[in-house]
Amino acid sequence: MKKIAMIPARYAATRFPAKLMQLLGTKTVIRHTYDNTVATGLFDEVWVVTDSDIIYNEIISNGGRACMSRQQHESGSDRIAEAVADIETDIVVNVQGDEPFVKKEPLQKLLQVFEGAAGENVQVASLMQVLKEPQFIADPNYVKVAVDKHMNSLFFSRSIIPYPRNNEAKPIYYEHIGVYAFRKDALMSFTTWPMTPLEAAEKIECLRYLENGVPLKMVVTEYMGVEIDTPEDLERAAKLL
């Protein structure tokens, strides 16, 4: 299978404007993400897809691959779908630009769910990690996911799911990590569907798949570092370098 990684990179983030151009150590956040994705060696091509001349020039001037997209997109998936429409590939991996600590093993596990007989029916897959700290479980910036016993997604929410009505049950909380892998046909179908009610309410793009009857195969990863959503996240990330 041909596999490409696309990194959607919007400059004007709502919660933390210009976060991808913030310095993390000696490099910007977006360069950490790009360089670490390339370093996995898993992909035939790696691209940054952006609406920003600043981000485009940051990648190109440092020897990377980048392309421009329209400014108005409902989601990162819509942005990368525009970019891959004319590219021949089997699997597209969406690596979020604000995930600077990209590692090989989680992405390798994500790609493996498409292989063999068991993988033939998988259309979309994504990563999650166990969330233990109560303050993060309650934080709406941390998207939670509930799964069935086959590790297919049941629901994504910024609220606490499952709600601990029975404290003795001791539920496992999973944080959804915004790294997706799609069959190209599934990604292109996504862009033809209008935004769905739950997606609009939660501002979580993968709910559009669930509301159209397409579950996501979830893959547990032990550690993905820090997703940069706030200035505080950037400070925590700096301590991990």
Short mmCIF file of N, CA and C in Angstrom, two decimals, residues 1-84:
data_model
loop_
_atom_site.label_atom_id
_atom_site.label_comp_id
_atom_site.label_asym_id
_atom_site.label_seq_id
_atom_site.Cartn_x
_atom_site.Cartn_y
_atom_site.Cartn_z
N MET A 1 0.84 -1.19 0.00
CA MET A 1 0.00 0.00 0.00
C MET A 1 0.88 1.25 0.00
N LYS A 2 0.49 2.21 -0.81
CA LYS A 2 1.17 3.49 -0.76
C LYS A 2 0.60 4.30 0.40
N LYS A 3 1.49 4.88 1.19
CA LYS A 3 1.06 5.60 2.39
C LYS A 3 1.69 6.99 2.39
N ILE A 4 0.87 8.00 2.56
CA ILE A 4 1.38 9.36 2.66
C ILE A 4 0.88 10.00 3.96
N ALA A 5 1.67 10.92 4.49
CA ALA A 5 1.27 11.67 5.69
C ALA A 5 1.02 13.11 5.29
N MET A 6 -0.10 13.64 5.72
CA MET A 6 -0.46 15.03 5.47
C MET A 6 -0.63 15.73 6.82
N ILE A 7 -0.01 16.89 6.96
CA ILE A 7 -0.05 17.64 8.21
C ILE A 7 -0.80 18.94 7.98
N PRO A 8 -2.09 19.01 8.35
CA PRO A 8 -2.82 20.26 8.19
C PRO A 8 -2.32 21.29 9.19
N ALA A 9 -2.07 22.50 8.72
CA ALA A 9 -1.43 23.50 9.57
C ALA A 9 -2.08 24.86 9.35
N ARG A 10 -3.00 25.20 10.23
CA ARG A 10 -3.71 26.48 10.15
C ARG A 10 -3.01 27.48 11.06
N TYR A 11 -2.79 28.68 10.54
CA TYR A 11 -2.06 29.69 11.31
C TYR A 11 -2.91 30.29 12.42
N ALA A 12 -4.16 30.63 12.11
CA ALA A 12 -5.00 31.40 13.04
C ALA A 12 -5.80 30.49 13.95
N ALA A 13 -5.12 29.72 14.80
CA ALA A 13 -5.83 28.86 15.75
C ALA A 13 -6.62 29.70 16.74
N THR A 14 -7.82 29.24 17.07
CA THR A 14 -8.72 30.02 17.93
C THR A 14 -8.17 30.18 19.34
N ARG A 15 -7.77 29.05 19.96
CA ARG A 15 -7.35 29.10 21.37
C ARG A 15 -5.95 29.67 21.56
N PHE A 16 -5.08 29.48 20.56
CA PHE A 16 -3.69 29.88 20.70
C PHE A 16 -3.18 30.31 19.32
N PRO A 17 -3.49 31.55 18.91
CA PRO A 17 -3.10 32.03 17.57
C PRO A 17 -1.60 31.88 17.33
N ALA A 18 -1.26 31.46 16.10
CA ALA A 18 0.14 31.30 15.68
C ALA A 18 0.89 30.27 16.50
N LYS A 19 0.17 29.31 17.11
CA LYS A 19 0.84 28.34 17.98
C LYS A 19 1.86 27.49 17.22
N LEU A 20 1.60 27.21 15.93
CA LEU A 20 2.50 26.34 15.18
C LEU A 20 3.83 27.01 14.88
N MET A 21 3.87 28.33 14.97
CA MET A 21 5.11 29.05 14.73
C MET A 21 5.83 29.44 16.02
N GLN A 22 5.33 28.97 17.14
CA GLN A 22 6.00 29.22 18.42
C GLN A 22 7.26 28.37 18.50
N LEU A 23 8.31 28.93 19.09
CA LEU A 23 9.54 28.17 19.26
C LEU A 23 9.39 27.15 20.38
N LEU A 24 9.81 25.94 20.07
CA LEU A 24 9.88 24.87 21.05
C LEU A 24 11.33 24.39 21.02
N GLY A 25 12.10 24.85 21.97
CA GLY A 25 13.54 24.64 21.87
C GLY A 25 14.10 25.51 20.77
N THR A 26 14.77 24.90 19.81
CA THR A 26 15.40 25.66 18.72
C THR A 26 14.59 25.65 17.44
N LYS A 27 13.46 24.94 17.42
CA LYS A 27 12.65 24.86 16.21
C LYS A 27 11.20 25.21 16.52
N THR A 28 10.47 25.61 15.49
CA THR A 28 9.05 25.88 15.66
C THR A 28 8.29 24.57 15.88
N VAL A 29 7.09 24.69 16.43
CA VAL A 29 6.25 23.52 16.67
C VAL A 29 6.00 22.76 15.38
N ILE A 30 5.68 23.47 14.30
CA ILE A 30 5.34 22.78 13.04
C ILE A 30 6.55 22.06 12.45
N ARG A 31 7.74 22.60 12.64
CA ARG A 31 8.93 21.90 12.14
C ARG A 31 9.21 20.65 12.96
N HIS A 32 9.00 20.70 14.26
CA HIS A 32 9.14 19.48 15.06
C HIS A 32 8.19 18.40 14.53
N THR A 33 6.95 18.79 14.29
CA THR A 33 5.96 17.82 13.81
C THR A 33 6.37 17.24 12.47
N TYR A 34 6.75 18.10 11.54
CA TYR A 34 7.13 17.65 10.20
C TYR A 34 8.38 16.75 10.26
N ASP A 35 9.41 17.23 10.91
CA ASP A 35 10.67 16.48 10.94
C ASP A 35 10.50 15.13 11.62
N ASN A 36 9.73 15.08 12.69
CA ASN A 36 9.53 13.81 13.39
C ASN A 36 8.67 12.85 12.58
N THR A 37 7.74 13.37 11.80
CA THR A 37 6.93 12.50 10.94
C THR A 37 7.80 11.89 9.84
N VAL A 38 8.64 12.69 9.22
CA VAL A 38 9.57 12.19 8.20
C VAL A 38 10.50 11.15 8.80
N ALA A 39 10.97 11.41 10.01
CA ALA A 39 11.95 10.53 10.65
C ALA A 39 11.42 9.14 10.96
N THR A 40 10.09 8.96 10.98
CA THR A 40 9.55 7.62 11.22
C THR A 40 9.89 6.65 10.10
N GLY A 41 10.08 7.17 8.87
CA GLY A 41 10.39 6.30 7.74
C GLY A 41 9.22 5.46 7.26
N LEU A 42 8.01 5.79 7.70
CA LEU A 42 6.83 4.97 7.38
C LEU A 42 6.13 5.39 6.10
N PHE A 43 6.47 6.59 5.58
CA PHE A 43 5.64 7.17 4.53
C PHE A 43 6.41 7.38 3.24
N ASP A 44 5.68 7.21 2.14
CA ASP A 44 6.26 7.49 0.83
C ASP A 44 6.44 9.00 0.63
N GLU A 45 5.54 9.79 1.20
CA GLU A 45 5.64 11.24 1.12
C GLU A 45 5.08 11.85 2.41
N VAL A 46 5.62 13.00 2.81
CA VAL A 46 5.10 13.77 3.94
C VAL A 46 4.93 15.21 3.48
N TRP A 47 3.74 15.78 3.71
CA TRP A 47 3.44 17.14 3.28
C TRP A 47 2.80 17.93 4.42
N VAL A 48 3.12 19.21 4.49
CA VAL A 48 2.37 20.16 5.30
C VAL A 48 1.38 20.87 4.38
N VAL A 49 0.12 20.91 4.79
CA VAL A 49 -0.93 21.56 4.01
C VAL A 49 -1.41 22.76 4.82
N THR A 50 -1.24 23.95 4.27
CA THR A 50 -1.48 25.14 5.08
C THR A 50 -2.18 26.24 4.30
N ASP A 51 -2.82 27.14 5.05
CA ASP A 51 -3.44 28.33 4.46
C ASP A 51 -2.55 29.55 4.67
N SER A 52 -1.34 29.34 5.19
CA SER A 52 -0.48 30.43 5.64
C SER A 52 0.83 30.47 4.87
N ASP A 53 1.13 31.64 4.29
CA ASP A 53 2.43 31.82 3.64
C ASP A 53 3.57 31.67 4.64
N ILE A 54 3.33 32.08 5.88
CA ILE A 54 4.37 32.00 6.92
C ILE A 54 4.75 30.56 7.19
N ILE A 55 3.73 29.70 7.39
CA ILE A 55 4.00 28.28 7.65
C ILE A 55 4.58 27.61 6.41
N TYR A 56 4.03 27.93 5.24
CA TYR A 56 4.54 27.37 3.97
C TYR A 56 6.03 27.67 3.84
N ASN A 57 6.41 28.92 4.04
CA ASN A 57 7.82 29.30 3.89
C ASN A 57 8.69 28.67 4.97
N GLU A 58 8.15 28.48 6.16
CA GLU A 58 8.90 27.84 7.24
C GLU A 58 9.31 26.42 6.85
N ILE A 59 8.40 25.69 6.22
CA ILE A 59 8.70 24.31 5.83
C ILE A 59 9.59 24.26 4.59
N ILE A 60 9.24 25.02 3.55
CA ILE A 60 10.00 24.99 2.30
C ILE A 60 11.44 25.46 2.51
N SER A 61 11.61 26.53 3.29
CA SER A 61 12.95 27.08 3.50
C SER A 61 13.85 26.14 4.29
N ASN A 62 13.26 25.16 4.95
CA ASN A 62 14.05 24.18 5.69
C ASN A 62 14.07 22.82 5.00
N GLY A 63 13.79 22.83 3.69
CA GLY A 63 13.94 21.62 2.89
C GLY A 63 12.78 20.65 2.90
N GLY A 64 11.62 21.08 3.46
CA GLY A 64 10.47 20.19 3.51
C GLY A 64 9.51 20.37 2.36
N ARG A 65 8.44 19.60 2.39
CA ARG A 65 7.39 19.67 1.37
C ARG A 65 6.16 20.35 1.96
N ALA A 66 5.61 21.32 1.25
CA ALA A 66 4.41 22.00 1.70
C ALA A 66 3.59 22.42 0.51
N CYS A 67 2.28 22.55 0.72
CA CYS A 67 1.40 23.05 -0.33
C CYS A 67 0.35 23.94 0.31
N MET A 68 -0.17 24.85 -0.50
CA MET A 68 -1.16 25.81 -0.01
C MET A 68 -2.57 25.28 -0.26
N SER A 69 -3.47 25.61 0.65
CA SER A 69 -4.88 25.25 0.49
C SER A 69 -5.71 26.51 0.63
N ARG A 70 -7.00 26.40 0.34
CA ARG A 70 -7.90 27.51 0.58
C ARG A 70 -7.95 27.81 2.07
N GLN A 71 -8.28 29.01 2.44
CA GLN A 71 -8.32 29.36 3.85
C GLN A 71 -9.52 28.74 4.56
N GLN A 72 -10.66 28.68 3.91
CA GLN A 72 -11.89 28.27 4.57
C GLN A 72 -12.11 26.76 4.45
N HIS A 73 -11.91 26.06 5.56
CA HIS A 73 -12.19 24.63 5.62
C HIS A 73 -12.84 24.35 6.96
N GLU A 74 -13.81 23.44 6.96
CA GLU A 74 -14.49 23.10 8.20
C GLU A 74 -13.61 22.30 9.15
N SER A 75 -12.65 21.57 8.61
CA SER A 75 -11.82 20.71 9.45
C SER A 75 -10.49 20.45 8.77
N GLY A 76 -9.57 19.87 9.56
CA GLY A 76 -8.28 19.47 9.00
C GLY A 76 -8.44 18.39 7.94
N SER A 77 -9.42 17.52 8.11
CA SER A 77 -9.64 16.47 7.11
C SER A 77 -10.07 17.07 5.77
N ASP A 78 -10.93 18.10 5.82
CA ASP A 78 -11.33 18.77 4.59
C ASP A 78 -10.11 19.41 3.91
N ARG A 79 -9.22 19.96 4.72
CA ARG A 79 -8.03 20.62 4.18
C ARG A 79 -7.12 19.61 3.46
N ILE A 80 -6.89 18.46 4.09
CA ILE A 80 -5.98 17.50 3.45
C ILE A 80 -6.66 16.79 2.28
N ALA A 81 -7.99 16.65 2.32
CA ALA A 81 -8.69 16.04 1.19
C ALA A 81 -8.50 16.86 -0.07
N GLU A 82 -8.53 18.18 0.07
CA GLU A 82 -8.26 19.04 -1.08
C GLU A 82 -6.88 18.76 -1.65
N ALA A 83 -5.91 18.56 -0.76
CA ALA A 83 -4.52 18.38 -1.19
C ALA A 83 -4.28 17.01 -1.83
N VAL A 84 -4.99 15.96 -1.37
CA VAL A 84 -4.71 14.61 -1.88
C VAL A 84 -5.64 14.20 -3.00
#
